[in-house]
Amino acid sequence: MAPESRNRRRNGQDRVLSILAAFAFLIMAMAAFANDEPAAAGVAMLAALFAVILWHRASQTPEMPEEVQELLCFVADELAQYRAFTRLLRDQGGRINDASGEAALVIVEGLREIDRAVETLRIELRKTSEELPLDAIHRAELAQRVEAIGRPILRMLGCLQFQDVTQQQIAFLSRLSLMVDDHMVRLARKCGDRRAVERLDKFKEMFAAALDDTVMTNQRDDFYAATGLALQEEGGPRIEMF
Amino acid sequence: MVSTILLVDDSATILMSMESILGKAGFKIEKASSGEEALNRLDQGLAPNLFITDVHMPGMNGIDLVRKLRARAGFQFTPILVVTTEGQQAKRDEARAARATGWLVKPVQPDDMLRVVRQILPNG
C-alpha cells in the first residue's frame, strides 16, 4: 500500500475512534446520573468499551526507537554541561567587574589626593619662594618638578573610564551568554530528561581541567556553583608568613 | 560667576574622576548617582548650568532623564551632555530626539571633555 493511502486510512480510523470515545464518554456521564441497575450495567459496558478504545489508541502511538531516545538524552546531557560552562563564564565576568570597580575607586581616590597635594605644594612654593634660600634657577626647577608630578594626573583620571567601558563589555558578554543559555534550555527540553544518561567522560575531563586551571578561591567557588555544588573553599589568610 | 555642572553617573569612579577634571578647570561640580537623585536635587533648588549624564544607570536611564528635564520648567534649554559607553546609532538618535545637547562616547579624553564643556560654558 502506498504511504499516502496508508496515512489517509490511519487518519480515518483515528477519526472514527475519536468519535466513539467521545460518544462513550458522553453516555457514561449521562448514566452516572441515572441511579438504577440497568443504567449501572450500561455504565460498566460502556466503560469496558471506553477502555478498549483507549488501549487501541495507545497501541497506535508510534514508539520512538531506543537509540533515538538515548541520543536525545545524550544531547540534553551535553547541553546541561554547556550551560554550566556559560554560567562559569558569567560568574567570572562578575568577578572582573567587582575587582576592577574596587581598584578603580582606590586609584581615583589616590589620584585626587596626589592632585590636592600637588596643588598645595604649588601654592606653598609660590607663597614662600622668596623666603626659601634658593636662587631663581633652583626655584624655577622646583616649580617645574611640581608641575611634572601633577601633569599626568588629568590623563590618568580620564583613563579611569576604562572601568565603565569594561563593565559594559562584560555586561554585553553576559547578555549574550544568557541568550545562548536560554536557547540551550529550550533545546534540552525538546530532547528529554538529561538524567537518563550518565555524563560524558570527555566532558568531565574538560571540566576538571578547567578547575585545575583556576587560580583564585572565588573562581573555584564559581566552578562549584556552576556544577551545582554548594561548596565554598577555605580562602586562607590574605597574608601568611612561613 | 562660576558655572555649576551636575554630573549624573552610577559609577563613583566616574563621578570622582570627572569632578577632578572639571573642578580643576574652575567649574563648580555637583554629583548625583542616579536620574532620580538628580531630579531630587533640582527639587531642592539646585539649578545647574550644564548636565552631564551617563546613559546606562539602574532605574531611570540617561535618556529618560533628558526627557524629564526637558519637560521641566526652567530646564528646557539647559545644555545636557550624554557621556556613555553606548555607541549604538539608534540610542544616539533617541538622545537627539529627547533634545540632548551632545553625546560623548567613553572613554573621553579629559582635554576633549574640557574643550566641549568650555564651548558650552565659555564664561567658566
Coordinates of C-alpha atoms in Angstrom, one line a residue:
Chain A
M1 CA 0.0 0.0 0.0
A2 CA 1.3 3.5 -0.8
P3 CA 2.3 5.6 2.2
E4 CA -0.1 8.3 1.3
S5 CA -3.2 6.0 1.2
R6 CA -1.9 4.2 4.4
N7 CA -1.8 7.6 6.2
R8 CA -5.3 8.5 4.9
R9 CA -6.6 5.2 6.2
R10 CA -5.0 5.7 9.6
N11 CA -6.4 9.2 9.8
G12 CA -9.9 7.9 9.0
Q13 CA -9.6 5.2 11.7
D14 CA -8.4 7.8 14.2
R15 CA -11.4 10.0 13.5
V16 CA -13.8 7.1 14.0
L17 CA -12.2 6.1 17.2
S18 CA -12.2 9.7 18.5
I19 CA -15.9 9.9 17.8
L20 CA -16.6 6.6 19.5
A21 CA -14.6 7.6 22.5
A22 CA -16.4 10.9 22.8
F23 CA -19.7 9.2 22.4
A24 CA -18.9 6.6 25.1
F25 CA -17.7 9.2 27.5
L26 CA -20.9 11.2 26.9
I27 CA -23.1 8.1 27.7
M28 CA -21.1 7.4 30.8
A29 CA -21.5 10.9 32.0
M30 CA -25.3 10.7 31.4
A31 CA -25.6 7.2 33.0
A32 CA -23.7 8.4 36.1
F33 CA -26.8 10.5 36.9
A34 CA -29.3 7.6 36.4
N35 CA -29.5 5.8 39.7
D36 CA -30.8 2.3 38.7
E37 CA -29.3 -1.1 37.9
P38 CA -29.8 -1.3 34.1
A39 CA -28.1 2.1 33.9
A40 CA -25.2 0.9 36.1
A41 CA -24.8 -2.2 33.8
G42 CA -24.8 0.1 30.9
V43 CA -22.1 2.2 32.5
A44 CA -20.0 -0.9 33.1
M45 CA -20.4 -2.0 29.5
L46 CA -19.6 1.4 28.2
A47 CA -16.6 1.8 30.5
A48 CA -15.2 -1.5 29.1
L49 CA -15.8 -0.2 25.5
F50 CA -14.1 3.1 26.5
A51 CA -11.1 1.1 27.9
V52 CA -10.8 -0.9 24.7
I53 CA -10.8 2.2 22.6
L54 CA -8.2 3.9 24.8
W55 CA -6.0 0.8 24.6
H56 CA -6.4 0.6 20.8
R57 CA -5.4 4.3 20.5
A58 CA -2.4 3.9 22.8
S59 CA -1.2 0.9 20.7
Q60 CA -1.4 3.0 17.6
T61 CA 1.0 5.7 19.0
P62 CA 4.4 5.1 17.3
E63 CA 7.2 4.2 19.7
M64 CA 10.4 6.2 19.5
P65 CA 13.3 3.9 18.8
E66 CA 15.5 3.3 21.8
E67 CA 18.6 4.6 20.0
V68 CA 16.9 7.9 19.2
Q69 CA 15.7 8.3 22.8
E70 CA 19.2 7.7 24.1
L71 CA 20.6 10.1 21.6
L72 CA 18.2 12.8 22.7
C73 CA 19.1 12.3 26.3
F74 CA 22.8 12.4 25.3
V75 CA 22.3 15.7 23.6
A76 CA 20.3 17.1 26.5
D77 CA 23.1 16.0 28.9
E78 CA 25.7 17.8 26.8
L79 CA 23.6 20.9 26.8
A80 CA 23.3 20.9 30.6
Q81 CA 27.0 20.9 30.8
Y82 CA 27.5 23.7 28.2
R83 CA 25.1 25.6 30.5
A84 CA 27.4 25.0 33.4
F85 CA 30.3 26.5 31.3
T86 CA 28.4 29.6 30.3
R87 CA 27.4 30.2 33.9
L88 CA 31.0 29.9 34.9
L89 CA 31.9 32.5 32.3
R90 CA 29.2 34.9 33.6
D91 CA 30.4 34.5 37.2
Q92 CA 34.0 35.3 36.1
G93 CA 32.6 38.5 34.4
G94 CA 31.0 39.5 37.6
R95 CA 34.3 38.9 39.5
I96 CA 36.2 41.1 37.0
N97 CA 33.6 43.9 37.3
D98 CA 33.8 43.8 41.1
A99 CA 37.6 43.7 41.3
S100 CA 38.2 46.4 38.6
G101 CA 35.5 48.6 40.2
E102 CA 37.1 48.4 43.6
A103 CA 40.6 49.0 42.2
A104 CA 39.4 52.0 40.1
L105 CA 37.8 53.6 43.1
V106 CA 41.0 53.3 45.1
I107 CA 43.1 54.7 42.2
V108 CA 40.8 57.6 41.7
E109 CA 40.8 58.5 45.4
G110 CA 44.6 58.2 45.4
L111 CA 45.0 60.4 42.3
R112 CA 42.7 63.1 43.8
E113 CA 44.8 63.0 46.9
I114 CA 48.0 63.4 44.9
D115 CA 46.4 66.2 42.9
R116 CA 45.4 68.1 46.0
A117 CA 48.9 67.6 47.5
V118 CA 50.5 68.9 44.3
E119 CA 48.2 71.9 44.3
T120 CA 49.1 72.7 47.9
L121 CA 52.8 72.4 47.1
R122 CA 52.3 74.7 44.1
I123 CA 50.6 77.3 46.2
E124 CA 53.1 77.0 49.0
L125 CA 56.0 77.2 46.6
R126 CA 54.7 80.4 45.1
K127 CA 53.9 81.9 48.6
T128 CA 57.2 81.1 50.2
S129 CA 59.5 81.2 47.2
E130 CA 61.0 84.5 48.3
E131 CA 61.6 83.1 51.8
L132 CA 63.4 80.0 50.6
P133 CA 67.1 80.2 50.5
L134 CA 67.2 79.3 46.8
D135 CA 68.3 81.1 43.7
A136 CA 66.0 81.9 40.9
I137 CA 67.2 78.9 38.8
H138 CA 66.6 76.5 41.6
R139 CA 63.2 77.9 42.3
A140 CA 62.2 77.5 38.7
E141 CA 63.5 74.0 38.7
L142 CA 61.4 73.1 41.8
A143 CA 58.3 74.6 40.3
Q144 CA 58.9 72.7 37.1
R145 CA 59.2 69.4 39.1
V146 CA 56.0 70.1 40.9
E147 CA 54.3 70.7 37.6
A148 CA 55.7 67.5 36.2
I149 CA 54.3 65.5 39.0
G150 CA 50.9 67.0 38.5
R151 CA 50.8 66.8 34.7
P152 CA 49.9 63.1 34.2
I153 CA 47.1 63.2 36.8
L154 CA 44.5 64.6 34.5
R155 CA 45.2 62.0 31.8
M156 CA 45.1 59.2 34.4
L157 CA 41.8 60.4 35.7
G158 CA 40.4 60.2 32.2
C159 CA 41.8 56.7 31.7
L160 CA 39.8 55.5 34.7
Q161 CA 36.8 55.5 32.4
F162 CA 38.2 52.1 31.4
Q163 CA 36.3 50.7 34.3
D164 CA 32.9 51.8 33.0
V165 CA 33.8 50.6 29.5
T166 CA 35.0 47.2 30.8
Q167 CA 31.8 46.8 32.8
Q168 CA 29.6 47.4 29.8
Q169 CA 31.6 45.0 27.7
I170 CA 31.4 42.3 30.3
A171 CA 27.7 43.0 30.7
F172 CA 27.3 42.5 27.0
L173 CA 29.1 39.2 27.1
S174 CA 26.9 38.2 29.9
R175 CA 23.7 39.1 28.0
L176 CA 25.0 37.0 25.0
S177 CA 25.7 34.1 27.3
L178 CA 22.2 34.3 28.8
M179 CA 20.7 34.2 25.3
V180 CA 22.7 31.1 24.5
D181 CA 21.7 29.7 27.8
D182 CA 18.1 30.3 27.2
H183 CA 18.4 28.6 23.8
M184 CA 20.0 25.6 25.4
V185 CA 17.3 25.2 28.0
R186 CA 14.6 25.2 25.2
L187 CA 16.7 22.7 23.2
A188 CA 17.2 20.5 26.2
R189 CA 13.5 20.4 27.0
K190 CA 12.8 19.2 23.5
C191 CA 15.4 16.4 23.9
G192 CA 14.0 14.9 27.1
D193 CA 15.4 14.1 30.5
R194 CA 19.1 14.5 30.7
R195 CA 19.3 12.5 34.0
A196 CA 18.6 9.3 32.0
V197 CA 22.1 9.2 30.6
E198 CA 25.4 9.3 32.5
R199 CA 27.7 12.3 32.0
L200 CA 30.2 12.1 29.3
D201 CA 33.7 11.2 30.4
K202 CA 35.3 13.6 27.9
F203 CA 33.3 16.5 29.2
K204 CA 34.1 15.6 32.8
E205 CA 37.8 15.7 32.0
M206 CA 37.5 19.1 30.3
F207 CA 35.6 20.5 33.2
A208 CA 38.1 19.1 35.7
A209 CA 40.9 20.6 33.6
A210 CA 39.2 24.0 33.8
L211 CA 39.1 23.7 37.6
D212 CA 42.8 22.8 37.6
D213 CA 43.5 26.0 35.6
T214 CA 41.8 28.3 38.1
V215 CA 44.0 30.2 40.5
M216 CA 41.7 32.1 42.9
T217 CA 39.4 30.7 45.5
N218 CA 36.4 32.6 44.3
Q219 CA 36.9 31.2 40.8
R220 CA 36.9 27.7 42.2
D221 CA 33.8 28.6 44.2
D222 CA 32.1 29.8 40.9
F223 CA 33.1 26.5 39.4
Y224 CA 31.4 24.5 42.2
A225 CA 28.3 26.6 41.9
A226 CA 28.3 26.0 38.1
T227 CA 28.4 22.3 38.6
G228 CA 25.6 22.5 41.1
L229 CA 27.6 22.0 44.3
A230 CA 27.0 24.3 47.2
L231 CA 30.7 24.2 48.1
Q232 CA 32.8 27.1 49.4
E233 CA 36.6 26.7 49.6
E234 CA 38.5 28.0 52.5
G235 CA 40.3 31.1 51.3
G236 CA 43.1 31.2 53.9
P237 CA 44.7 34.4 55.2
R238 CA 45.4 37.3 52.9
I239 CA 49.0 37.4 54.2
E240 CA 50.8 34.4 55.5
M241 CA 54.4 34.2 56.7
F242 CA 56.1 30.8 56.6
Chain B
M1 CA 30.1 83.8 38.2
V2 CA 31.2 80.2 38.4
S3 CA 29.1 77.8 36.3
T4 CA 27.7 74.7 38.0
I5 CA 27.7 71.3 36.4
L6 CA 25.6 68.4 37.6
L7 CA 27.3 65.1 37.0
V8 CA 24.9 62.1 36.9
D9 CA 26.5 58.6 36.9
D10 CA 26.1 55.4 38.9
S11 CA 29.8 54.8 38.9
A12 CA 31.5 56.5 41.9
T13 CA 34.8 56.3 40.0
I14 CA 33.5 58.2 37.0
L15 CA 31.9 60.8 39.3
M16 CA 35.1 61.4 41.1
S17 CA 37.4 61.5 38.1
M18 CA 35.0 63.9 36.2
E19 CA 34.7 66.0 39.3
S20 CA 38.5 66.4 39.4
I21 CA 38.9 67.0 35.7
L22 CA 36.2 69.7 35.6
G23 CA 36.8 71.0 39.0
K24 CA 40.4 71.8 38.2
A25 CA 39.2 73.8 35.2
G26 CA 37.3 76.0 37.6
F27 CA 33.7 74.7 37.4
K28 CA 31.6 74.0 40.4
I29 CA 30.6 70.4 40.5
E30 CA 27.6 68.7 41.9
K31 CA 27.0 65.0 41.7
A32 CA 24.1 62.5 41.6
S33 CA 24.4 58.8 41.3
S34 CA 21.1 58.3 39.5
G35 CA 18.5 60.1 37.4
E36 CA 16.1 60.1 40.3
E37 CA 18.7 61.7 42.6
A38 CA 19.4 64.3 40.0
L39 CA 15.7 65.3 39.8
N40 CA 15.5 65.4 43.7
R41 CA 18.5 67.8 43.7
L42 CA 16.6 70.1 41.3
D43 CA 13.5 69.9 43.6
Q44 CA 15.7 71.0 46.4
G45 CA 16.6 74.1 44.4
L46 CA 19.8 73.2 42.5
A47 CA 20.0 75.0 39.2
P48 CA 23.0 73.7 37.2
N49 CA 24.2 75.4 34.1
L50 CA 25.1 72.1 32.5
F51 CA 24.1 68.5 33.0
I52 CA 26.5 65.6 32.1
T53 CA 24.8 62.3 32.3
D54 CA 25.5 58.6 31.7
V55 CA 23.0 56.5 29.8
H56 CA 23.1 53.1 31.4
M57 CA 22.1 53.5 35.0
P58 CA 19.9 51.4 37.3
G59 CA 16.4 52.8 37.5
M60 CA 15.9 55.8 35.2
N61 CA 18.3 55.8 32.3
G62 CA 20.1 58.9 31.0
I63 CA 17.8 59.4 28.0
D64 CA 14.7 59.3 30.2
L65 CA 16.4 61.8 32.4
V66 CA 16.9 64.1 29.4
R67 CA 13.2 63.8 28.6
K68 CA 12.2 64.6 32.2
L69 CA 14.5 67.6 32.3
R70 CA 13.1 68.9 29.0
A71 CA 9.6 68.6 30.4
R72 CA 10.5 70.7 33.5
A73 CA 10.1 74.4 33.6
G74 CA 13.4 76.1 33.7
F75 CA 15.4 73.3 32.1
Q76 CA 14.0 73.2 28.5
F77 CA 17.1 74.9 27.2
T78 CA 19.8 73.9 29.8
P79 CA 22.6 72.1 28.0
I80 CA 22.7 68.3 28.6
L81 CA 25.7 66.2 27.6
V82 CA 25.3 62.5 27.4
V83 CA 28.5 60.6 28.1
T84 CA 28.3 56.9 27.6
T85 CA 29.9 53.7 26.5
E86 CA 26.9 53.2 24.2
G87 CA 27.9 53.5 20.6
Q88 CA 24.6 52.5 19.0
Q89 CA 23.2 54.9 16.5
A90 CA 19.6 54.2 17.5
K91 CA 20.3 55.3 21.0
R92 CA 22.1 58.3 19.8
D93 CA 19.1 59.2 17.7
E94 CA 16.9 58.6 20.7
A95 CA 19.0 61.1 22.8
R96 CA 18.9 63.6 19.9
A97 CA 15.1 63.2 19.7
A98 CA 14.9 63.8 23.5
R99 CA 16.8 67.0 22.9
A100 CA 20.1 66.2 24.5
T101 CA 22.8 68.7 23.6
G102 CA 25.7 66.3 22.9
W103 CA 26.8 62.7 23.0
L104 CA 30.2 61.6 24.1
V105 CA 31.4 58.1 23.9
K106 CA 33.5 56.8 26.8
P107 CA 36.4 56.9 27.2
V108 CA 36.5 60.6 26.6
Q109 CA 40.0 62.3 26.9
P110 CA 40.0 65.0 29.6
D111 CA 41.1 67.6 27.1
D112 CA 38.3 66.7 24.7
M113 CA 35.8 66.9 27.6
L114 CA 37.1 70.3 28.7
R115 CA 37.0 71.6 25.1
V116 CA 33.3 70.6 24.8
V117 CA 32.4 71.9 28.2
R118 CA 34.2 75.2 27.6
Q119 CA 32.4 75.5 24.3
I120 CA 29.1 75.2 26.1
L121 CA 30.0 77.3 29.1
P122 CA 32.5 79.8 27.7
N123 CA 32.4 82.0 30.8
G124 CA 33.5 79.2 33.1

